Coordinates of C-alpha atoms in Angstrom, one line a residue:
X1 CA 109.7 110.3 156.3
X2 CA 111.7 113.7 156.4
X3 CA 112.9 114.9 153.3
X4 CA 116.9 114.6 153.1
X5 CA 118.8 116.2 150.4
X6 CA 122.4 115.5 150.0
X7 CA 125.2 116.9 147.7
X8 CA 128.1 115.6 146.2
X9 CA 131.5 117.3 147.5
X10 CA 134.5 115.0 146.7
X11 CA 132.4 112.3 146.7
X12 CA 134.1 110.1 144.2
X13 CA 137.1 109.5 146.3
X14 CA 135.3 108.0 148.9
X15 CA 133.4 105.3 146.8
X16 CA 134.3 101.6 146.5
X17 CA 133.6 100.3 143.3
X18 CA 133.7 96.5 143.0
X19 CA 134.1 94.8 139.5
X20 CA 133.0 91.4 138.8
X21 CA 136.0 88.9 138.6
X22 CA 136.5 87.6 134.7
X23 CA 137.8 84.0 133.9
X24 CA 141.0 84.2 132.1
X25 CA 140.2 81.4 130.3
X26 CA 137.3 81.7 127.7
X27 CA 135.2 79.2 125.6
X28 CA 137.0 78.8 122.1
X29 CA 136.2 77.1 118.6
X30 CA 139.0 75.3 117.1
X31 CA 140.3 75.1 114.6
X32 CA 140.1 79.0 114.0
X33 CA 137.1 79.5 111.7
X34 CA 136.4 79.2 108.7
X35 CA 138.3 76.2 108.6
X36 CA 137.3 72.9 109.8
X37 CA 140.4 70.4 109.7
X38 CA 140.3 69.7 105.9
X39 CA 136.4 68.5 105.9
X40 CA 135.6 72.2 105.2
X41 CA 133.6 73.2 102.0
X42 CA 132.0 76.5 102.0
X43 CA 130.4 76.3 98.2
X44 CA 129.1 73.5 96.3
X45 CA 127.7 74.5 92.7
X46 CA 125.2 72.1 90.8
X47 CA 123.8 72.1 87.3
X48 CA 120.2 71.0 86.4
X49 CA 118.2 70.6 83.3
X50 CA 116.6 73.9 83.5
X51 CA 119.1 76.0 85.6
X52 CA 122.1 76.3 87.7
X53 CA 122.4 76.6 91.6
X54 CA 124.9 76.7 94.5
X55 CA 125.0 75.7 98.2
X56 CA 127.0 77.6 100.5
X57 CA 127.6 77.9 104.3
X58 CA 126.2 81.0 106.0
X59 CA 125.6 81.9 109.8
X60 CA 124.2 84.9 110.3
X61 CA 120.2 85.6 109.8
X62 CA 118.8 88.8 110.2
X63 CA 115.5 88.5 108.8
X64 CA 115.3 86.9 105.3
X65 CA 117.5 84.6 103.4
X66 CA 118.7 87.8 101.3
X67 CA 119.7 90.0 104.2
X68 CA 121.9 87.6 105.7
X69 CA 125.5 88.8 106.5
X70 CA 128.2 86.5 104.9
X71 CA 131.1 85.5 107.3
X72 CA 132.5 82.9 104.7
X73 CA 131.1 79.9 106.4
X74 CA 132.5 80.6 109.7
X75 CA 130.9 79.1 112.8
X76 CA 130.2 82.2 115.1
X77 CA 129.9 82.4 119.0
X78 CA 126.5 83.5 120.7
X79 CA 125.2 84.5 124.1
X80 CA 125.8 82.2 127.2
X81 CA 122.8 81.3 128.5
X82 CA 120.5 81.3 125.5
X83 CA 119.4 83.9 122.8
X84 CA 115.8 85.6 123.4
X85 CA 114.5 83.4 120.5
X86 CA 115.6 80.1 122.2
X87 CA 114.3 81.1 125.5
X88 CA 111.0 81.7 124.2
X89 CA 110.9 78.3 122.4
X90 CA 111.8 76.8 125.8
X91 CA 108.8 78.5 127.6
X92 CA 106.4 75.7 127.3
X93 CA 108.8 73.2 129.1
X94 CA 109.4 76.4 131.9
X95 CA 105.1 76.3 132.2
X96 CA 105.7 72.5 132.7
X97 CA 108.3 72.7 135.5
X98 CA 111.3 73.0 134.0
X99 CA 114.0 75.4 135.1
X100 CA 116.9 77.0 132.8
X101 CA 119.5 79.1 134.3
X102 CA 122.5 81.0 132.7
X103 CA 125.9 79.2 133.4
X104 CA 128.0 81.5 135.8
X105 CA 131.0 81.3 133.7
X106 CA 132.0 80.6 130.2
X107 CA 133.4 77.1 129.5
X108 CA 137.3 76.8 129.5
X109 CA 137.2 74.0 127.0
X110 CA 136.3 74.2 123.3
X111 CA 134.1 73.0 120.5
X112 CA 136.2 71.4 118.0
X113 CA 134.6 71.9 114.2
X114 CA 135.5 68.3 112.3
X115 CA 132.9 68.6 109.3
X116 CA 131.4 71.8 107.9
X117 CA 130.3 71.0 104.5
X118 CA 128.0 72.2 101.8
X119 CA 126.3 69.9 100.1
X120 CA 124.8 69.9 96.3
X121 CA 122.3 67.3 94.7
X122 CA 124.5 64.8 92.6
X123 CA 127.7 64.1 95.2
X124 CA 125.8 62.7 98.4
X125 CA 127.7 65.3 100.1
X126 CA 131.0 64.4 99.0
X127 CA 132.8 63.0 102.3
X128 CA 132.6 59.2 102.4
X129 CA 132.6 58.9 106.3
X130 CA 129.4 60.9 106.5
X131 CA 127.6 58.8 109.0
X132 CA 124.4 60.1 107.0
X133 CA 124.4 60.7 103.5
X134 CA 121.8 62.7 101.4
X135 CA 119.7 61.3 98.9
X136 CA 120.4 62.3 95.4
X137 CA 118.6 65.5 94.4
X138 CA 119.0 67.3 97.8
X139 CA 120.8 70.2 99.2
X140 CA 122.0 71.2 102.6
X141 CA 125.2 70.5 104.7
X142 CA 126.9 68.4 106.9
X143 CA 128.0 69.4 110.3
X144 CA 130.1 67.9 113.2
X145 CA 132.1 69.1 116.5
X146 CA 133.5 67.4 119.1
X147 CA 133.1 68.7 122.8
X148 CA 136.6 69.2 124.6
X149 CA 136.1 70.1 128.1
X150 CA 138.2 72.0 130.2
X151 CA 139.0 72.3 133.8
X152 CA 135.6 72.1 135.8
X153 CA 133.7 72.1 132.9
X154 CA 130.4 69.9 133.0
X155 CA 131.0 66.3 131.5
X156 CA 129.3 63.3 131.7
X157 CA 125.7 61.9 131.5
X158 CA 124.1 65.0 132.6
X159 CA 125.6 67.0 129.4
X160 CA 123.2 67.5 126.5
X161 CA 122.5 69.5 123.6
X162 CA 119.7 72.1 122.7
X163 CA 119.4 73.5 119.4
X164 CA 117.2 76.1 117.8
X165 CA 116.6 76.0 113.9
X166 CA 115.5 78.7 112.0
X167 CA 114.9 77.6 108.3
X168 CA 112.6 78.6 105.2
X169 CA 111.1 74.7 105.0
X170 CA 109.7 72.4 107.8
X171 CA 111.2 68.8 108.7
X172 CA 108.9 67.3 106.0
X173 CA 110.4 69.7 103.4
X174 CA 107.0 71.9 103.1
X175 CA 108.1 75.3 101.9
X176 CA 107.2 77.1 105.0
X177 CA 109.3 79.1 107.5
X178 CA 109.9 77.7 110.7
X179 CA 111.5 78.7 114.1
X180 CA 111.3 75.8 116.3
X181 CA 113.4 73.4 118.8
X182 CA 115.1 70.7 117.1
X183 CA 113.4 67.8 118.7
X184 CA 111.0 65.2 117.7
X185 CA 107.2 66.0 117.9
X186 CA 105.8 65.0 121.3
X187 CA 109.3 64.9 123.2
X188 CA 109.0 65.4 126.8
X189 CA 112.5 67.1 127.1
X190 CA 114.2 69.7 125.0
X191 CA 117.5 67.7 124.1
X192 CA 118.6 67.3 120.6
X193 CA 120.7 64.2 121.6
X194 CA 117.7 62.4 122.8
X195 CA 117.5 60.3 119.5
X196 CA 121.1 59.5 119.9
X197 CA 122.3 61.8 117.1
X198 CA 124.8 63.3 119.6
X199 CA 126.7 62.4 122.8
X200 CA 128.0 63.9 125.8
X201 CA 131.1 64.4 123.7
X202 CA 130.0 65.0 120.1
X203 CA 127.3 66.7 118.1
X204 CA 126.3 65.7 114.2
X205 CA 123.5 67.0 112.3
X206 CA 122.8 66.7 108.5
X207 CA 120.1 69.3 107.5
X208 CA 118.8 68.9 104.0
X209 CA 115.9 69.2 101.7
X210 CA 114.9 67.6 98.4
X211 CA 114.1 70.3 96.0
X212 CA 117.5 72.2 94.8
X213 CA 115.3 74.3 92.4
X214 CA 113.9 76.4 95.4
X215 CA 116.0 78.6 97.3
X216 CA 116.4 77.6 100.9
X217 CA 118.2 78.9 104.3
X218 CA 118.8 77.0 107.5
X219 CA 120.4 78.5 110.5
X220 CA 120.9 76.7 114.0
X221 CA 121.7 78.1 117.3
X222 CA 123.3 75.1 119.2
X223 CA 124.3 75.2 122.9
X224 CA 125.9 73.0 125.4
X225 CA 123.7 72.5 128.5
X226 CA 124.1 70.3 131.7
X227 CA 121.1 69.1 133.7
X228 CA 121.8 69.7 137.3
X229 CA 118.7 68.1 139.1
X230 CA 115.6 66.0 138.1
X231 CA 112.3 66.6 139.9
X232 CA 108.9 65.0 139.7
X233 CA 106.2 67.3 138.7
X234 CA 102.7 65.5 138.4
X235 CA 103.3 62.4 136.4
X236 CA 106.4 63.8 134.7
X237 CA 109.9 64.1 135.4
X238 CA 111.3 67.6 134.8
X239 CA 114.9 69.0 135.2
X240 CA 116.7 72.0 136.1
X241 CA 119.2 73.1 133.5
X242 CA 122.2 75.4 133.3
X243 CA 122.8 76.6 129.6
X244 CA 126.6 77.3 128.8
X245 CA 128.0 78.6 125.4
X246 CA 126.7 78.4 122.0
X247 CA 127.6 78.5 118.4
X248 CA 125.5 79.5 115.2
X249 CA 125.9 77.5 112.0
X250 CA 124.2 77.0 108.9
X251 CA 123.8 77.0 105.3
X252 CA 121.5 78.4 102.2
X253 CA 121.1 77.8 98.4
X254 CA 120.5 79.9 95.4
X255 CA 118.9 78.6 92.0
X256 CA 119.0 80.5 89.0
X257 CA 116.6 79.2 86.0
X258 CA 117.9 78.9 82.3
X259 CA 117.7 82.1 80.7
X260 CA 118.0 84.2 83.8
X261 CA 120.8 86.3 85.2
X262 CA 121.5 86.8 88.9
X263 CA 121.9 90.6 89.7
X264 CA 122.8 92.1 93.1
X265 CA 120.5 94.9 93.9
X266 CA 121.5 96.6 97.5
X267 CA 122.6 93.2 98.8
X268 CA 119.4 91.2 97.1
X269 CA 120.1 88.7 94.6
X270 CA 117.2 88.7 91.9
X271 CA 116.8 87.0 88.7
X272 CA 116.5 88.9 85.5
X273 CA 115.3 87.4 82.2
X274 CA 112.3 86.2 80.0
X275 CA 111.9 83.1 81.5
X276 CA 112.0 84.6 85.3
X277 CA 109.6 85.9 87.4
X278 CA 109.4 89.7 88.2
X279 CA 112.0 90.4 90.9
X280 CA 110.9 91.6 94.2
X281 CA 112.3 95.0 94.8
X282 CA 115.2 95.7 97.2
X283 CA 114.9 96.4 100.8
X284 CA 114.7 100.1 101.5
X285 CA 116.3 101.0 105.0
X286 CA 116.0 104.0 106.8
X287 CA 117.9 105.1 109.8
X288 CA 116.8 107.8 112.5
X289 CA 117.2 108.7 116.0
X290 CA 114.1 109.1 118.6
X291 CA 114.8 111.8 121.0
X292 CA 111.5 112.1 122.9
X293 CA 108.3 110.2 123.6
X294 CA 106.3 112.8 121.2
X295 CA 108.5 112.6 118.2
X296 CA 107.0 110.7 115.1
X297 CA 109.3 110.2 112.1
X298 CA 107.5 109.8 108.7
X299 CA 109.1 107.8 105.6
X300 CA 107.5 107.8 102.2
X301 CA 108.0 105.2 99.4
X302 CA 106.5 105.7 95.9
X303 CA 106.6 104.3 92.4
X304 CA 105.6 100.9 93.6
X305 CA 103.2 98.5 91.8
X306 CA 100.0 98.9 93.2
X307 CA 98.4 95.4 94.7
X308 CA 101.8 94.1 95.8
X309 CA 102.4 93.0 99.2
X310 CA 104.9 94.7 101.3
X311 CA 106.5 94.2 104.7
X312 CA 107.8 96.8 107.2
X313 CA 109.7 96.3 110.2
X314 CA 111.8 98.2 112.7
X315 CA 115.3 97.3 114.5
X316 CA 115.8 99.0 117.9
X317 CA 119.0 97.1 118.7
X318 CA 121.7 99.3 117.4
X319 CA 125.2 99.0 118.8
X320 CA 125.2 102.7 119.5
X321 CA 122.3 102.8 121.9
X322 CA 122.6 102.9 125.7
X323 CA 118.7 102.3 125.7
X324 CA 116.7 100.8 122.9
X325 CA 113.7 102.7 122.1
X326 CA 110.2 101.0 122.4
X327 CA 109.0 101.9 118.9
X328 CA 105.8 101.6 117.3
X329 CA 105.1 101.5 113.7
X330 CA 101.9 102.4 111.6
X331 CA 100.9 102.9 107.8
X332 CA 98.2 105.3 106.3
X333 CA 96.6 105.3 102.8
X334 CA 93.2 105.9 101.4
X335 CA 92.6 102.3 102.0
X336 CA 92.8 102.5 105.4
X337 CA 95.4 102.7 108.7
X338 CA 97.6 99.9 110.6
X339 CA 99.3 100.2 113.7
X340 CA 101.5 97.6 115.4
X341 CA 103.7 97.3 118.6
X342 CA 106.3 94.8 119.5
X343 CA 105.9 92.5 116.6
X344 CA 109.3 92.8 114.7
X345 CA 111.1 89.5 114.5
X346 CA 114.5 91.5 115.3
X347 CA 115.5 93.9 118.0
X348 CA 115.0 93.4 121.8
X349 CA 111.2 92.6 121.6
X350 CA 110.0 96.3 121.7
X351 CA 110.3 96.7 117.9
X352 CA 107.3 96.7 115.7
X353 CA 106.4 95.2 112.1
X354 CA 103.4 95.1 109.8
X355 CA 102.3 93.6 106.6
X356 CA 99.9 95.2 104.0
X357 CA 99.3 96.0 100.4
X358 CA 100.3 98.7 97.9
X359 CA 97.3 100.9 97.4
X360 CA 96.4 102.3 93.8
X361 CA 98.7 105.3 94.2
X362 CA 101.7 103.2 94.4
X363 CA 102.9 105.0 97.8
X364 CA 103.3 103.7 101.1
X365 CA 103.3 106.2 103.9
X366 CA 104.8 104.9 107.3
X367 CA 105.6 106.4 110.5
X368 CA 107.6 105.3 113.5
X369 CA 107.4 106.7 117.2
X370 CA 108.3 106.1 120.3
X371 CA 105.5 104.3 122.5
X372 CA 105.0 106.3 125.4
X373 CA 107.4 105.8 128.2
X374 CA 109.8 107.9 130.1
X375 CA 113.5 108.8 129.8
X376 CA 115.3 105.8 128.4
X377 CA 112.3 103.9 127.1
X378 CA 111.8 106.7 124.2
X379 CA 115.4 107.6 123.1
X380 CA 117.7 105.8 120.9
X381 CA 118.6 105.0 117.5
X382 CA 116.5 102.7 115.0
X383 CA 116.5 101.4 111.7
X384 CA 113.1 100.8 109.4
X385 CA 113.2 98.2 106.7
X386 CA 110.6 97.9 104.0
X387 CA 110.4 95.0 101.4
X388 CA 108.0 95.1 98.5
X389 CA 107.1 91.7 97.0
X390 CA 106.3 91.8 93.5
X391 CA 106.6 88.0 92.6
X392 CA 105.7 86.4 95.7
X393 CA 101.8 85.6 96.8
X394 CA 102.2 86.7 100.1
X395 CA 105.4 87.5 102.8
X396 CA 106.4 84.7 104.6
X397 CA 104.1 83.5 107.1
X398 CA 106.5 83.7 110.1
X399 CA 107.1 87.7 109.9
X400 CA 103.4 88.6 109.3
X401 CA 102.9 91.1 112.4
X402 CA 99.6 92.6 112.0
X403 CA 96.4 92.0 109.8
X404 CA 93.2 94.2 109.2
X405 CA 93.2 97.5 110.5
X406 CA 94.2 97.3 114.0
X407 CA 97.5 95.4 114.0
X408 CA 98.5 93.6 116.9
X409 CA 100.1 94.5 120.6
X410 CA 102.1 92.4 122.8
X411 CA 102.8 93.6 126.2
X412 CA 106.5 92.9 127.0
X413 CA 108.0 92.4 130.5
X414 CA 109.8 95.4 131.5
X415 CA 107.7 98.0 129.5
X416 CA 106.0 99.5 132.7
X417 CA 106.5 99.2 136.5
X418 CA 103.2 97.0 136.5
X419 CA 104.8 94.5 134.5
X420 CA 108.3 94.4 135.2
X421 CA 111.2 92.1 134.4
X422 CA 111.5 89.3 136.8
X423 CA 114.5 87.4 137.9
X424 CA 116.0 84.5 136.1
X425 CA 116.7 82.6 138.9
X426 CA 117.9 82.9 142.6
X427 CA 121.4 82.2 143.9
X428 CA 121.1 82.3 147.8
X429 CA 119.5 85.4 148.7
X430 CA 120.5 87.2 145.4
X431 CA 117.8 87.3 142.8
X432 CA 119.6 87.4 139.5
X433 CA 118.8 89.1 136.1
X434 CA 120.8 87.8 133.4
X435 CA 121.0 89.2 129.7
X436 CA 118.1 91.6 130.3
X437 CA 117.5 94.7 128.1
X438 CA 118.5 98.0 129.4
X439 CA 116.5 100.8 130.5
X440 CA 113.5 98.6 131.6
X441 CA 111.5 97.9 134.8
X442 CA 112.8 95.3 137.1
X443 CA 111.4 93.8 140.3
X444 CA 112.9 91.5 143.4
X445 CA 110.8 90.7 146.2
X446 CA 111.7 92.6 149.0
X447 CA 110.7 94.5 152.1
X448 CA 112.7 97.4 153.5
X449 CA 115.5 97.7 150.8
X450 CA 117.6 96.0 148.4
X451 CA 121.2 96.3 147.1
X452 CA 122.2 95.8 143.4
X453 CA 125.4 94.2 142.1
X454 CA 126.4 94.3 138.6
X455 CA 127.8 90.8 137.0
X456 CA 130.3 90.3 134.1
X457 CA 130.9 93.6 132.2
X458 CA 127.5 95.4 133.3
X459 CA 127.8 98.6 135.0
X460 CA 125.0 100.6 136.2
X461 CA 124.8 104.2 134.7
X462 CA 121.5 105.4 135.8
X463 CA 118.5 104.8 137.9
X464 CA 116.0 106.3 135.3
X465 CA 112.7 106.2 137.4
X466 CA 111.2 105.2 140.9
X467 CA 107.7 103.4 141.2
X468 CA 104.5 105.2 142.2
X469 CA 102.8 104.2 145.1
X470 CA 101.8 105.0 148.7
X471 CA 105.7 105.6 149.7
X472 CA 107.3 108.2 147.7
X473 CA 110.6 109.0 149.0
X474 CA 113.7 106.2 148.8
X475 CA 117.1 106.7 150.0
X476 CA 120.1 105.7 147.4
X477 CA 123.6 105.1 148.6
X478 CA 126.7 104.2 146.6
X479 CA 129.4 102.5 149.0
X480 CA 129.2 104.2 152.6
X481 CA 127.9 107.5 151.1
X482 CA 124.2 108.7 150.8
X483 CA 123.3 110.2 147.6
X484 CA 119.9 111.6 148.4
X485 CA 116.5 110.8 148.6
X486 CA 114.3 110.7 145.7
X487 CA 110.6 109.5 144.3
X488 CA 108.4 108.8 141.0
X489 CA 109.8 111.2 138.3
X490 CA 113.1 111.5 139.7
X491 CA 116.2 110.1 138.3
X492 CA 119.8 109.2 139.5
X493 CA 122.5 110.0 137.0
X494 CA 125.7 108.0 138.5
X495 CA 127.8 108.9 135.5
X496 CA 127.0 113.1 136.0
X497 CA 127.1 112.7 139.7
X498 CA 130.2 110.6 140.3
X499 CA 132.2 110.8 136.8
X500 CA 131.6 107.0 136.3
X501 CA 129.0 104.2 136.2
X502 CA 128.9 102.1 139.3
X503 CA 128.9 98.3 140.0
X504 CA 126.9 98.5 143.4
X505 CA 124.2 100.7 145.0
X506 CA 121.6 100.3 147.4
X507 CA 118.0 101.5 147.9
X508 CA 116.4 101.6 151.3
X509 CA 113.4 103.3 153.4
X510 CA 111.0 101.4 151.5
X511 CA 108.0 101.9 154.2
X512 CA 105.4 100.2 151.9
X513 CA 105.2 98.0 148.9
X514 CA 104.1 99.4 145.7
X515 CA 102.1 96.6 144.0
X516 CA 99.5 94.1 145.2
X517 CA 101.6 90.9 144.2
X518 CA 105.2 89.9 144.5
X519 CA 106.0 90.8 141.1
X520 CA 105.1 94.1 141.3
X521 CA 105.9 94.6 144.9
X522 CA 108.7 97.3 144.0
X523 CA 109.9 97.8 140.8
X524 CA 112.5 100.1 139.5
X525 CA 113.9 101.3 136.0
X526 CA 117.4 101.0 135.5
X527 CA 119.8 102.2 132.6
X528 CA 123.4 100.2 132.0
X529 CA 126.7 100.9 130.2
X530 CA 125.2 98.7 127.3
X531 CA 122.0 97.9 126.1
X532 CA 121.8 94.5 127.3
X533 CA 123.2 93.8 130.9
X534 CA 123.3 91.2 133.9
X535 CA 123.0 92.1 137.4
X536 CA 121.5 90.7 141.0
X537 CA 119.6 92.0 143.9
X538 CA 119.2 91.1 147.3
X539 CA 116.6 92.2 150.1
X540 CA 117.9 94.5 152.9
X541 CA 115.8 93.8 156.2
X542 CA 117.7 96.6 158.3
X543 CA 118.3 100.0 157.4
X544 CA 121.8 100.7 157.1
X545 CA 123.9 103.7 158.4
X546 CA 126.0 104.9 155.3
X547 CA 127.7 108.1 155.9
X548 CA 125.7 111.3 155.1
X549 CA 127.3 114.0 152.9
X550 CA 127.0 117.2 154.7
X551 CA 124.6 119.7 153.4
X552 CA 126.1 123.3 152.4
X553 CA 124.8 125.0 155.3
X554 CA 126.3 122.6 157.7
X555 CA 129.9 122.8 155.5
X556 CA 129.5 126.5 155.8
X557 CA 129.1 126.1 159.5
X558 CA 132.4 124.0 159.9
X559 CA 134.3 126.7 158.1
X560 CA 132.9 129.5 160.1
X561 CA 133.5 127.4 163.4
X562 CA 137.3 126.8 162.2
X563 CA 137.6 130.5 161.2
X564 CA 136.6 131.5 164.8
X565 CA 139.1 129.0 166.2
X566 CA 141.9 130.1 164.4
X567 CA 141.0 133.7 165.2
X568 CA 140.6 133.3 169.0
X569 CA 144.0 131.2 168.7
X570 CA 145.8 134.4 167.1
X571 CA 144.4 136.4 169.7
X572 CA 145.6 134.4 172.7
X573 CA 149.0 134.2 170.9
X574 CA 149.1 137.9 170.4
X575 CA 148.4 138.7 174.1
X576 CA 151.3 136.5 175.5

């Protein structure tokens, strides 16, 4: 196809930008947190023969219990449609034929918190009308809410609850970190209310563990869902499920043995005293920004105890980022080399983590870099966190990201055009991408071209790259104006060109599909106005005819023609 270069002269005034309509009524939590209708107890203290302890409500877990952000026991809202962790846990059901879609709108009703109560060993939770009381000697909490649906909100027998639990212990009180769906073993559906612990209009949970002399944490992500259809796959019934709004709630306890004092060291509580085990060293956090794919940042921790276990992890999901960098993490010493890609339990899935042992020198040397990529993949801010364990036999098994010398590498969808992020669902002839990380590769199923439409509060700021293949020139248009023809290695920065991000654009003149499969037919790398966004695409079967912006020679010709006309008019007038 012929190369066409178009320029922008006064284009901004010709663009039609459509913003997604937002609901005026949003999902709410009542009463305003942290109160809970009088049955709210944020802290419960207890005394045992060999020490003292406390149980308190806490709802935000970043990585370890000592890095929680205390929000005074309040219940916090979380993303409609499910967090990345929840969706990962639902994958076995997806493999079995289930579907999980993001609700198109927030609930208009509310979750009314009736009980949110921290419990300690000697009071049986202290509330007489609790339907389930603890055995004496346990610590935990009691939580109950009522679902109050609003206009057009789902209601009835098809409404269910799905809950993810992140805790330091298993259901049988084994001291082992766990991240799982809150369902019975072997259960063939993902619903918490399957065993009658909740109904369509209320939810109850009373998590506890029976050893108050050990520190524990428990965090739940709870979602209201609606099963919109039931299908038969093989010999099992499977469902099509829409995930609405969710909340995070939880608790933790701390125990201080007799003869110890608890000291806060940079946000980490440690026990110090002659009868206490040596404290863990505080987590050290470094902050930096990657600006290119060739940059490598180096960090050193010294004066550490040789033989201690350590764990390092990066967090690349920083609020200031437009694009979260795809970081790798490595460490080197006289005892060997470690490297990891994409194993961090925090971030957007493209952050890294590894575990190791402090060498005889007492020094840990770490390095962080951008893992290849172009443009948005290798730029952005990140944090490196390192924790050294002086007293524990090893870091919790849930956070071991690598072992041996090689580390691990887990390919993430969106990192390359060969492994793009695929649509979450279809809506008519639209392919919908909900809550996907920005600056990655995405791919719908298309033929000649496709149209992009932003959803919710997402806007498109840039096309970062086009795919490599037999066809290497593609036309980009916004509204009724063509921006130009572009190919692999090119970018289209809407903000620089137009002065603002856009909610809709088209790519056409696709003469040959790129990949050999539907999932790699025509991938595209996009950036949003935020680190996570939602949008939809649909195929265009025929070539549209948007207005082309005249090239500079053509514009000059128009001026010359106009000038000649004026000159001739003056001559005629003068001759009269």
